XYZ file of C-alpha atoms in Angstrom:
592
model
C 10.761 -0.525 19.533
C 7.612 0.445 18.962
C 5.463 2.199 21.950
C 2.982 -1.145 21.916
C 5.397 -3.448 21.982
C 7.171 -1.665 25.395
C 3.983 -1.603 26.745
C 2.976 -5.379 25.643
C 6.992 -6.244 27.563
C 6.319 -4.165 30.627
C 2.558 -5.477 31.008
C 3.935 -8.766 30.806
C 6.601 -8.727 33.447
C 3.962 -7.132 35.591
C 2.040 -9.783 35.364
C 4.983 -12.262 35.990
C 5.887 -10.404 38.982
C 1.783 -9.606 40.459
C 0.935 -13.247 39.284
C 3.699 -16.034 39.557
C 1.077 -18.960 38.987
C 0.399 -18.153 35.507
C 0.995 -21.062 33.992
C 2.019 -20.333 30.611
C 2.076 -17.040 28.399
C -0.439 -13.636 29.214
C -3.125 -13.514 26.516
C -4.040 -9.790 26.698
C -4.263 -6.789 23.479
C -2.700 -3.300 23.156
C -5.203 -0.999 21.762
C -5.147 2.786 21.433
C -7.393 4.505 23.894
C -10.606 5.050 22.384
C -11.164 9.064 22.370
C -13.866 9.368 24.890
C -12.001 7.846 27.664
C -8.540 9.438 29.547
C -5.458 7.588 28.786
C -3.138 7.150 25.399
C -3.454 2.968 25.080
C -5.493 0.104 26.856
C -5.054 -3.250 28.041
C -7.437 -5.527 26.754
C -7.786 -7.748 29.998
C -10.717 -10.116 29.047
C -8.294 -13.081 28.098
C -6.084 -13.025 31.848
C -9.494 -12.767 34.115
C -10.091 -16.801 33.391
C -6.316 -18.106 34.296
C -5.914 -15.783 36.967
C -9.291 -16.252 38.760
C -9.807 -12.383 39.092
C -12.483 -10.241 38.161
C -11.829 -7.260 35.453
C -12.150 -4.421 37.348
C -10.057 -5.689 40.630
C -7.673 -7.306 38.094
C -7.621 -3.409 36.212
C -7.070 -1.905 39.318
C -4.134 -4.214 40.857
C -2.406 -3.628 37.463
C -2.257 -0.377 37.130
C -1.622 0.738 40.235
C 1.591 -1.530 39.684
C 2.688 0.014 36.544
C 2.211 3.551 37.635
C 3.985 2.811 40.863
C 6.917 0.701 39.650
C 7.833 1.794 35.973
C 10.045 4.710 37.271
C 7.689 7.345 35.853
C 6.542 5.707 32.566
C 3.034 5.399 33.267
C 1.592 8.701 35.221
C -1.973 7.989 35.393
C -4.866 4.993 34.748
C -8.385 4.695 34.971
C -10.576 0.809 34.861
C -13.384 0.350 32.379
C -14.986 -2.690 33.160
C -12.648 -5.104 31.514
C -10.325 -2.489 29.796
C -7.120 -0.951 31.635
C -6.625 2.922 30.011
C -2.808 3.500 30.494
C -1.565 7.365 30.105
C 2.544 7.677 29.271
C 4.378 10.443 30.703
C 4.622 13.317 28.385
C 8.215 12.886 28.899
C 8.201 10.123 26.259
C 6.381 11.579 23.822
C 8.770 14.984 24.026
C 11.625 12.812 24.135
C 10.187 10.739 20.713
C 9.798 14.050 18.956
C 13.588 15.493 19.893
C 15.408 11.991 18.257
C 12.795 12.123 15.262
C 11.467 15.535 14.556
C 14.496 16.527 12.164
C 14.949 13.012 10.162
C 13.365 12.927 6.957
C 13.497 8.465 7.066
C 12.054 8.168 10.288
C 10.195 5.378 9.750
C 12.361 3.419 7.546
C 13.424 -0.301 8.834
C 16.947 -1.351 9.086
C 17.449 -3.888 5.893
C 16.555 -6.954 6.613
C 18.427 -9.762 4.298
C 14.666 -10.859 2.436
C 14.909 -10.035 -1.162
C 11.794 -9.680 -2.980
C 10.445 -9.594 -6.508
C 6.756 -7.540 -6.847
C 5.660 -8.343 -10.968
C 3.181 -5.949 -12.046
C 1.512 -4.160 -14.905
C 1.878 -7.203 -17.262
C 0.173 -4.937 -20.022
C -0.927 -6.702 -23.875
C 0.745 -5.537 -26.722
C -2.535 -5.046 -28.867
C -3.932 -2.114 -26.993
C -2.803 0.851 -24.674
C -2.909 0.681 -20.819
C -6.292 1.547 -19.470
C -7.629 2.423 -15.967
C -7.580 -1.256 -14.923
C -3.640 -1.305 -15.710
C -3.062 2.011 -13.758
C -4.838 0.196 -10.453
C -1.873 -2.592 -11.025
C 0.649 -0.460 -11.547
C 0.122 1.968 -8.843
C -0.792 -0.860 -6.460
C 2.691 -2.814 -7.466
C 4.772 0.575 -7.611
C 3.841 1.830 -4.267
C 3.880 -2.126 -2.515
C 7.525 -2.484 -3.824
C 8.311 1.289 -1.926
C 6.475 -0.318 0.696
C 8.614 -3.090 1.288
C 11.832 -1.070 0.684
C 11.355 1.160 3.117
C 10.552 -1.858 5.477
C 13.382 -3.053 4.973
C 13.453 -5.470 1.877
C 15.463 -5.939 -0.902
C 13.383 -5.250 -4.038
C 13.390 -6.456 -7.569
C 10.160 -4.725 -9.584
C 9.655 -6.534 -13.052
C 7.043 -6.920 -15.520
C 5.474 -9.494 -17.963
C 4.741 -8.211 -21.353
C 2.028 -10.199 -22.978
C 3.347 -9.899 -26.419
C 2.882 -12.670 -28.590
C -0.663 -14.927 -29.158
C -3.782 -14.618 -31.044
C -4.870 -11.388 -29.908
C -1.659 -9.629 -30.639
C -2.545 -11.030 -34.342
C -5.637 -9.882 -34.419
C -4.067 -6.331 -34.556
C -1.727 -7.053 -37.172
C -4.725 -8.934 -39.257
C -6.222 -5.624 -39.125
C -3.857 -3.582 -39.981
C -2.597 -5.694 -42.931
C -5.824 -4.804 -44.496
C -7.239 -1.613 -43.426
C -4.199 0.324 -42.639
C -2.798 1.497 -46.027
C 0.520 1.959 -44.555
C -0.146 4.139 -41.786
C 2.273 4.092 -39.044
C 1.890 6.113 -35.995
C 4.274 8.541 -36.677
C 2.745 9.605 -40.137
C -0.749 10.088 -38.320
C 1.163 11.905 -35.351
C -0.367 9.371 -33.094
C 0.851 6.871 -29.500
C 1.961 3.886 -31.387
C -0.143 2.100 -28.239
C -3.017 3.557 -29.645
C -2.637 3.512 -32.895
C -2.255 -0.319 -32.401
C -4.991 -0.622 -30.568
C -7.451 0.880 -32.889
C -6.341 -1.798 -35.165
C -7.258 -4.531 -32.267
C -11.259 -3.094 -32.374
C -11.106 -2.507 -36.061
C -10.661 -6.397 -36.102
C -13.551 -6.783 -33.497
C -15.908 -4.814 -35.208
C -15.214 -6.758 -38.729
C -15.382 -9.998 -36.860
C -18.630 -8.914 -35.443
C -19.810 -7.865 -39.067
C -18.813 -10.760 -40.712
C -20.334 -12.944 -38.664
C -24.051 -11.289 -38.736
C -23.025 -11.513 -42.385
C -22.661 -15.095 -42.190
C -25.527 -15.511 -40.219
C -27.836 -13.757 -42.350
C -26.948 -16.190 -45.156
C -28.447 -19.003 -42.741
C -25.483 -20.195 -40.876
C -25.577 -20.769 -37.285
C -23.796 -18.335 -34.519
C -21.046 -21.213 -33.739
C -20.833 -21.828 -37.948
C -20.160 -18.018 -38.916
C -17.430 -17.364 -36.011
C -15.860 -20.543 -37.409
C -16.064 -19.498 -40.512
C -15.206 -15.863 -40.581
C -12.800 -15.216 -42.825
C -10.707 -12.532 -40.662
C -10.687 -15.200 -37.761
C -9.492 -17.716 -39.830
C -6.532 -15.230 -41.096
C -5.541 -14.676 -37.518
C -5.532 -17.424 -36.152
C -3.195 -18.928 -39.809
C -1.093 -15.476 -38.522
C -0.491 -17.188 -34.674
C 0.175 -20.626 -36.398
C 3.005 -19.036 -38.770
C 4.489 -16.939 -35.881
C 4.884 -20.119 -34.298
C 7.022 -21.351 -37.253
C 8.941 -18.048 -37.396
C 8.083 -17.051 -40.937
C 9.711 -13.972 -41.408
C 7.673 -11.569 -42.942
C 5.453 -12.057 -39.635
C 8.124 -12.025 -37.103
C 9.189 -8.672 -39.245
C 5.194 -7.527 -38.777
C 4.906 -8.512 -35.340
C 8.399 -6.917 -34.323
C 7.493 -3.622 -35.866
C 4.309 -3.091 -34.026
C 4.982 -4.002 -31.106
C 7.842 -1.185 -31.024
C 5.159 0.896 -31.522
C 3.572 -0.687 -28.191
C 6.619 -0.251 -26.659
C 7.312 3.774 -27.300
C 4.141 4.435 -26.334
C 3.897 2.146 -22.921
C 7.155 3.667 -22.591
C 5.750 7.208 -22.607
C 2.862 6.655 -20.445
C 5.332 4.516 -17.485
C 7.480 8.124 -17.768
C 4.108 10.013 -17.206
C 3.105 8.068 -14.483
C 6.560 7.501 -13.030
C 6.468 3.663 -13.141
C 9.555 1.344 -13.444
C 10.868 -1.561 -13.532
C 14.694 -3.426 -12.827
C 13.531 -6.643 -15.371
C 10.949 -6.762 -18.007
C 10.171 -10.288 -19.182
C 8.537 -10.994 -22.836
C 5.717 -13.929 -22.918
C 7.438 -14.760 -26.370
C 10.359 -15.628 -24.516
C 9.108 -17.414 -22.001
C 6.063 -18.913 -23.247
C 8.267 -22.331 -23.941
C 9.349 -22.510 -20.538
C 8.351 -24.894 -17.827
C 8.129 -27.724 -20.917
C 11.532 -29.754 -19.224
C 10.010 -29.241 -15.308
C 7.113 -30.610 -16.619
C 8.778 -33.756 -17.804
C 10.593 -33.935 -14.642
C 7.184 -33.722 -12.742
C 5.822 -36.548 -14.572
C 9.169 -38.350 -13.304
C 8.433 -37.494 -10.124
C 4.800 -38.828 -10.300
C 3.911 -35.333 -9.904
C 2.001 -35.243 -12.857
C 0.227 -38.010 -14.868
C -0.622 -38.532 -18.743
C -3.754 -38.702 -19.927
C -4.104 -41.133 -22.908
C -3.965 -38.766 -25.580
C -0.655 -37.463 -24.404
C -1.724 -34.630 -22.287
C -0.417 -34.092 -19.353
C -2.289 -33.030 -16.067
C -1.727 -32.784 -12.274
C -4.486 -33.822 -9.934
C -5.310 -31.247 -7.174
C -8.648 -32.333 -6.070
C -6.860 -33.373 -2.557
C -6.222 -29.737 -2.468
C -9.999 -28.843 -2.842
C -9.056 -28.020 -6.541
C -9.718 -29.646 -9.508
C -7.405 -31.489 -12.390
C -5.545 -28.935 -14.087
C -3.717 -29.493 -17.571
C -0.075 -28.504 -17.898
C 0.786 -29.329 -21.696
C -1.239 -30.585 -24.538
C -1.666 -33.668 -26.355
C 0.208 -32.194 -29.112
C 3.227 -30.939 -26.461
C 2.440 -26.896 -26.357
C 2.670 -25.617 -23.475
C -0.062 -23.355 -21.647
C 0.392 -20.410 -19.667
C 0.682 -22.699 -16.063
C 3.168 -24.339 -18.145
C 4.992 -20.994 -18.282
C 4.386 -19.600 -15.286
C 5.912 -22.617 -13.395
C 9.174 -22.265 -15.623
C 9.349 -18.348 -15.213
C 8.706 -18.862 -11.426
C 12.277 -21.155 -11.460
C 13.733 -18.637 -14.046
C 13.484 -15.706 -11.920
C 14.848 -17.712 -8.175
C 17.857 -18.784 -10.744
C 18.051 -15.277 -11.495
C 17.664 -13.081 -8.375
C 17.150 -15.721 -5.584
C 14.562 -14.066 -3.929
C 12.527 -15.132 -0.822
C 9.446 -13.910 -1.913
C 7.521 -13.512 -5.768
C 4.936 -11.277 -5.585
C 2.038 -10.559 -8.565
C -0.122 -7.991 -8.546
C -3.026 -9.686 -10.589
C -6.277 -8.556 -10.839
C -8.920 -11.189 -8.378
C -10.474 -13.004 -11.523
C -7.196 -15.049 -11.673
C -7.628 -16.191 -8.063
C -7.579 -19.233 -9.161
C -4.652 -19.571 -11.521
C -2.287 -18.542 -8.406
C -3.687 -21.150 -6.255
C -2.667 -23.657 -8.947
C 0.472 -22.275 -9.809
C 1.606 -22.177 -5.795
C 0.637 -25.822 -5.326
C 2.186 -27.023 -8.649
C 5.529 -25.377 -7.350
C 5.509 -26.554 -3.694
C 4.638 -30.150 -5.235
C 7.749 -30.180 -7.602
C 9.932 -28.432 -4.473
C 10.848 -25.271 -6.758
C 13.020 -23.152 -4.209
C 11.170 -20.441 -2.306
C 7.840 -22.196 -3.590
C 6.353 -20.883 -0.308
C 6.859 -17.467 -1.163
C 4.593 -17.466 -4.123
C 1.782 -14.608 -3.259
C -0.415 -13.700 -5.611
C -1.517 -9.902 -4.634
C -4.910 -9.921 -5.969
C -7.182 -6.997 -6.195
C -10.732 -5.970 -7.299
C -11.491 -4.530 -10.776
C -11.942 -0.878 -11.100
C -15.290 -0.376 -12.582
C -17.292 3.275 -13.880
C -20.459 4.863 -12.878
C -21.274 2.636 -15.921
C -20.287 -0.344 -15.473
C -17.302 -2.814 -16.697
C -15.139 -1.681 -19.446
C -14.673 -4.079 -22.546
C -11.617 -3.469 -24.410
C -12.642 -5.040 -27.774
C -15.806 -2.198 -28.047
C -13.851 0.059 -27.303
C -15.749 1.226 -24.109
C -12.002 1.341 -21.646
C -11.028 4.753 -19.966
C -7.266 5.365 -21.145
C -4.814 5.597 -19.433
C -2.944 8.619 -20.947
C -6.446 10.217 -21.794
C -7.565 9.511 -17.583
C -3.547 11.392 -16.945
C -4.565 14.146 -19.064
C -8.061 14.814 -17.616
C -6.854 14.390 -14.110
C -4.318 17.477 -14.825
C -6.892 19.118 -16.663
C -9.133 19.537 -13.297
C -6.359 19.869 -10.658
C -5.655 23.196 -13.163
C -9.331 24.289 -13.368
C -9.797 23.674 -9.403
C -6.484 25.213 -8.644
C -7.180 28.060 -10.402
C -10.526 28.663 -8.731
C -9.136 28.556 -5.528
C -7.058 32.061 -6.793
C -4.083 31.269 -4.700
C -1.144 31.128 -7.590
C -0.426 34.120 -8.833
C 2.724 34.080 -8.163
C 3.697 31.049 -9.833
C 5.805 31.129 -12.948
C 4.449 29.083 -15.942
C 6.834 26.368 -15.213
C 5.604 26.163 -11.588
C 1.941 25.825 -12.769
C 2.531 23.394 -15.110
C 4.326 21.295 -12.160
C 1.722 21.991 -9.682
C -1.217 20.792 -11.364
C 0.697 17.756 -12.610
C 1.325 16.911 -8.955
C -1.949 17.666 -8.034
C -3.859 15.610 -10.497
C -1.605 12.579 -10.476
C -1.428 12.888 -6.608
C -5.201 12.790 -6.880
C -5.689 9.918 -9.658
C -2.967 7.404 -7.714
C -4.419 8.036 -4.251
C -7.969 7.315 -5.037
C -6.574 4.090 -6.607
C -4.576 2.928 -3.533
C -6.832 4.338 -0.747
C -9.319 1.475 -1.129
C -8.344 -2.210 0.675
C -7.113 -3.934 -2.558
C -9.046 -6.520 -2.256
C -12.138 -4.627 -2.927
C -13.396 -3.502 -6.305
C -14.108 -0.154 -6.603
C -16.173 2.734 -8.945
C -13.618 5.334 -10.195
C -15.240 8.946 -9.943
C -12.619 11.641 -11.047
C -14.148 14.490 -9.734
C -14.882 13.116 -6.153
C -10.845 12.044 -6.343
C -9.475 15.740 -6.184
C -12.085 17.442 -4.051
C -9.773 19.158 -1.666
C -11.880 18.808 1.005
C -12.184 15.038 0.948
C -10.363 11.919 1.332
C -8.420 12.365 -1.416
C -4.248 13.098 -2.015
C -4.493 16.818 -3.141
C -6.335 17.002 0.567
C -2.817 16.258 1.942
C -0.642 17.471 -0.488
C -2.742 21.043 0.499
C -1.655 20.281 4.559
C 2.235 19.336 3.255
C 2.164 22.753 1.849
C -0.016 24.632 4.343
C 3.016 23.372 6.876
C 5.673 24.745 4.471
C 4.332 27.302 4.590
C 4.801 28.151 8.249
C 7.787 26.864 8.487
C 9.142 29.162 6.251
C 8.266 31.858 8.178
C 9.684 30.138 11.250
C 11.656 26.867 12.350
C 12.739 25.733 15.494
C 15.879 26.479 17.268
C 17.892 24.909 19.822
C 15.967 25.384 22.764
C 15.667 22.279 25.104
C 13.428 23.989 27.747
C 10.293 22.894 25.709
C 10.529 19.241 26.603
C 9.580 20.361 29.822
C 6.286 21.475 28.708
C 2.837 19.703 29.789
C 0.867 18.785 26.240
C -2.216 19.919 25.710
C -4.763 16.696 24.433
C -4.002 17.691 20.779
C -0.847 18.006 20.882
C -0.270 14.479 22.902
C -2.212 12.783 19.914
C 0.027 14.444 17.286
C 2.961 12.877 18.722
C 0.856 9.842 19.860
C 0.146 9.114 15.453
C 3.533 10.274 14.470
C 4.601 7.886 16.817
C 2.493 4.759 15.030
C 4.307 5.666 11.841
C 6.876 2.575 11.502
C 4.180 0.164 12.969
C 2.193 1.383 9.112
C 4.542 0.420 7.584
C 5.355 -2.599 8.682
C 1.811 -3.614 8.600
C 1.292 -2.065 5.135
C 4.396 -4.618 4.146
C 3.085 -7.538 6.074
C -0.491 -7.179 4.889
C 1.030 -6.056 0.943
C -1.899 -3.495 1.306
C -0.966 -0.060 0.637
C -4.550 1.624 1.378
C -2.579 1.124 5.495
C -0.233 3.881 4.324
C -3.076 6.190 2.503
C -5.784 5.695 5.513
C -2.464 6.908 8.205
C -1.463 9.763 5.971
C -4.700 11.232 5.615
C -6.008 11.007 9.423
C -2.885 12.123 10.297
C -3.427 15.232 8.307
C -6.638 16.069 9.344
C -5.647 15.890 12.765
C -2.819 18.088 11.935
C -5.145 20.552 10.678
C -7.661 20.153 13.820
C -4.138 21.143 15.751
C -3.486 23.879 13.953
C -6.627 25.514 14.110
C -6.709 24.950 18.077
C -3.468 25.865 18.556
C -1.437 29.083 17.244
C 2.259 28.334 16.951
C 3.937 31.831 15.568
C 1.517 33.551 18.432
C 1.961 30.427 20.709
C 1.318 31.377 24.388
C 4.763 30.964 25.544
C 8.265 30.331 23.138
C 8.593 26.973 24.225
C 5.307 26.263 23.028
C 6.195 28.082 19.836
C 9.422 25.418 20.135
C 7.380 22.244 20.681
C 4.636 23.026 18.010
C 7.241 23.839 15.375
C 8.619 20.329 15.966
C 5.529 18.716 15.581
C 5.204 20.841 12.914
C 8.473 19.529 10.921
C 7.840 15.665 11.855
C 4.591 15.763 10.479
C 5.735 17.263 7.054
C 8.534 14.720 7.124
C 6.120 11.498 7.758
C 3.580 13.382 5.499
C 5.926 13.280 2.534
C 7.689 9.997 3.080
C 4.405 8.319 3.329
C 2.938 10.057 0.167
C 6.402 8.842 -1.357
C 5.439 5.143 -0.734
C 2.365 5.782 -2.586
C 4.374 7.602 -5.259
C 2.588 10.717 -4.485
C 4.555 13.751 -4.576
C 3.829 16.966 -2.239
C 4.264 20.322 -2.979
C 6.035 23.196 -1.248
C 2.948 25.544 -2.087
C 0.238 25.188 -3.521
């Protein structure tokens, strides 16, 4: 149990005991002490001075001189702030926390808890490569799904590969007539880019044609009517549809290409996934629920066939499910994947990690399945997060303005190598070593500037800023992991027990105080699906590790069972350092 909740249990039966008629429960917070003031966690009393007719300060003051006096020791000291009641615990607890926990690499992780869930993220196109908008998703969905693991969960990650449509055409348009027969391995290049080249090579013809058009008189709407390598594509989507072969052939080949080279980047990145699911698989789905819906009176026909549900009760709108002509649109599939997936895995909760401009589409697609009562309907949460923009503004895939993915990887290692080597402090790495370091270092650097931000926000991506050492950034804490190694190979702790009789000094009380906090995280970092809980804990708790270590010697501690104590709190922090890095699929080095 965590060190709020006992005090939350034994503030309450205080009260039962000082106040008998309270009439229903104690409204009252558990805060952590605010640094200026003496204590480790306050009472929030504001809420009990109205039932209980008593003013703050004499209600602070009959309360804890109660607790200090009658929780055998548990509480040694408190001090009234106006309304708030600063509680210290007995140093006792906190040695006694780091003893059971100071040696166990999963401290933190929850017993399981019989929820399964399924997190679906990255749901890349197959007409370009991943960019840095994909690697926000896929970080953010990676490191939730560790998240909820180690919380306890059952976890099922899968994807949605958006393979099939008019812009995966508009690739193979282009490279039916500007290609020559190139494939990616003849030009040695990432069959994701190579494909994608094709997709802007089609943009910028478009774009040509139709100022072509338009000099020759026609209007704007006219020439992108008329445009000859439209018109192509969009013939290409229509005889997909009707499985001509020579296009099924096309479209099979190059997305393989897609497929090596997504494959290549997820390996880079160390991304996975237990189920991948293929739009042109699943894009007919949802076609029979949606005649059972209009059985139901769930949804309604239009008069030229269509079929719609009305969600304006819901503050929505009307929202169409099929066509007049009986195609289905991606709601359509979405509701028939969402029962295709419970049939599959039975999960209690679908997660997607979806980037905020499809707010909307979630909202639908939750109310459309709690309306037809598809199991676990309830459980639909759509994870939505803010775009990540550059110094320069939005990036537009068909100009070809995107940051890559694999070129972003690349860049990132390239300056944890440069920065490393500045620093002069690997010379006795082998080659191998170097390589690994600065790979850790610059992925550790690109995946925690990513996550540390509240997903909900959008954010500016600035490379540099994300591996300064000296900032809030992952190689900041990967340097502590290391700089703790680093001691601790010099020295670990032995089996002495007569540290736990030691007084702590204030710093080392608030190490053990925020190792202490560590399962709480995570739980809230699973409750709230926000890992930025996990990078915001990680990070203060290695500064304050490194304010500790500066105050207080531990090879030339002042006694040995100082030495004992600080090596402990040494070794928990490295532990909770590294499993919480984990959850963010960071990894931390030895040295560095």
């Amino acid at each position: 149990m965590a060190i709020t909740q006992q005090i939350q249990s034994i503030v309450n039966s205080a009260i039962s005991d000082l106040f008998p008629q309270l009439d229903g429960p104690a409204n009252f917070q558990i805060n952590q002490t605010k640094p200026e003031f003496e204590g480790d966690y306050t009472v929030v009393l504001f809420g009990l001075t109205k039932p209980l007719r008593q003013k703050p300060e004499e209600l602070g003051e009959k309360l804890g001189q109660y607790l200090v006096t009658q929780n055998g020791g548990f509480f040694t000291a408190y001090n009234v702030i106006k309304g708030f009641l600063n509680l210290t615990i007995a140093d006792s607890y906190w040695n006694t926390l780091l003893e059971e926990h100071y040696y166990n690499p999963s401290y933190g992780k929850a017993v399981p808890n019989d929820q399964k869930v399924m997190v679906e993220y990255a749901s890349p196109n197959t007409n370009k490569p991943l960019h840095l908008g994909h690697l926000r998703n896929i970080f953010l969905g990676w490191s939730i799904a560790e998240i909820l693991k180690t919380a306890g969960y059952e976890v099922v990650k899968s994807c949605i590969v958006n393979d099939r449509g008019i812009h995966i055409c508009k690739s193979m348009i282009a490279w039916l007539r500007y290609s020559n027969g190139e494939t990616p391995g003849l030009v040695g290049q990432k069959g994701d880019h190579f494909v994608g080249d094709y997709y802007v090579k089609f943009n910028d013809a478009y774009k040509a044609e139709v100022e072509s058009l338009m000099a020759e008189g026609k209007t704007k709407e006219q020439a992108e009517k008329e445009a000859t390598i439209m018109q192509a594509a969009q013939q290409m989507l229509v005889d997909w549809e009707a499985g001509k072969p020579e296009v099924i052939d096309l479209w099979k080949q190059m997305n393989g290409w897609v497929y090596d080279g997504f494959a290549a980047t997820y390996d880079a990145i160390g991304a996975d996934f237990d189920i991948t699911y293929y739009e042109s698989n699943t894009y007919l789905l949802g076609k029979k629920i949606v005649q059972e819906g209009l059985e139901k009176g769930v949804f309604y026909k239009k008069d030229d066939g269509s079929v719609w549900i009305d969600l304006t009760a819901d503050g929505l709108d009307e929202k169409l499910v099929q066509r007049k002509d009986g195609t289905s649109v991606y709601i359509t599939q979405d509701i028939g994947l969402a029962q295709q997936k419970y049939q599959e895995y039975g999960m209690d909760q679908s997660i997607y990690v979806v980037g905020d401009e499809q707010n909307y589409h979630f909202k639908v697609l939750k109310l459309i399945a709690e309306k037809l009562q598809l199991p676990k309907a309830d459980g639909i949460y759509h994870l939505s997060y803010g775009m990540v923009e550059l110094p320069t503004g939005k990036m537009k895939s068909r100009e070809g303005t995107v940051v890559d993915a694999d070129d972003l990887v690349a860049e990132m290692i390239a300056i944890a190598e440069v920065n490393t080597k500045a620093l002069g402090k690997v010379d006795d790495f082998s080659d191998i070593e170097l390589s690994e370091l600065y790979n850790t270092i610059g992925l550790g650097a690109l995946k925690f500037y990513l996550l540390r931000v509240d997903p909900q926000k959008k954010m500016i991506f600035n490379p540099e800023e994300s591996i300064d050492i000296h900032g809030f950034t992952g190689p900041f804490i990967q340097y502590t992991h290391a700089r703790i190694k680093s001691i601790l190979r010099k020295e670990t702790p032995s089996d002495a027990s007569d540290w736990m009789n030691e007084p702590l000094l204030p710093l080392e009380k608030s190490m053990l105080v925020n190792l202490e906090q560590f399962p709480t995280v995570i739980e809230q970092a699973a409750t709230e699906h926000n890992p930025s809980a996990v990078a915001g804990y990680v990070f203060k708790l290695a500064q304050l590790f490194n304010s500790f270590y500066t105050q207080h010697q531990i090879s030339r501690a002042e006694t040995p069972a100082k030495k004992e104590l600080r090596l402990r709190i040494a070794v928990m922090t490295a532990h909770v350092l590294s499993a919480g890095m984990g959850m963010l699929g960071i990894r931390v080095p030895e040295k560095m």
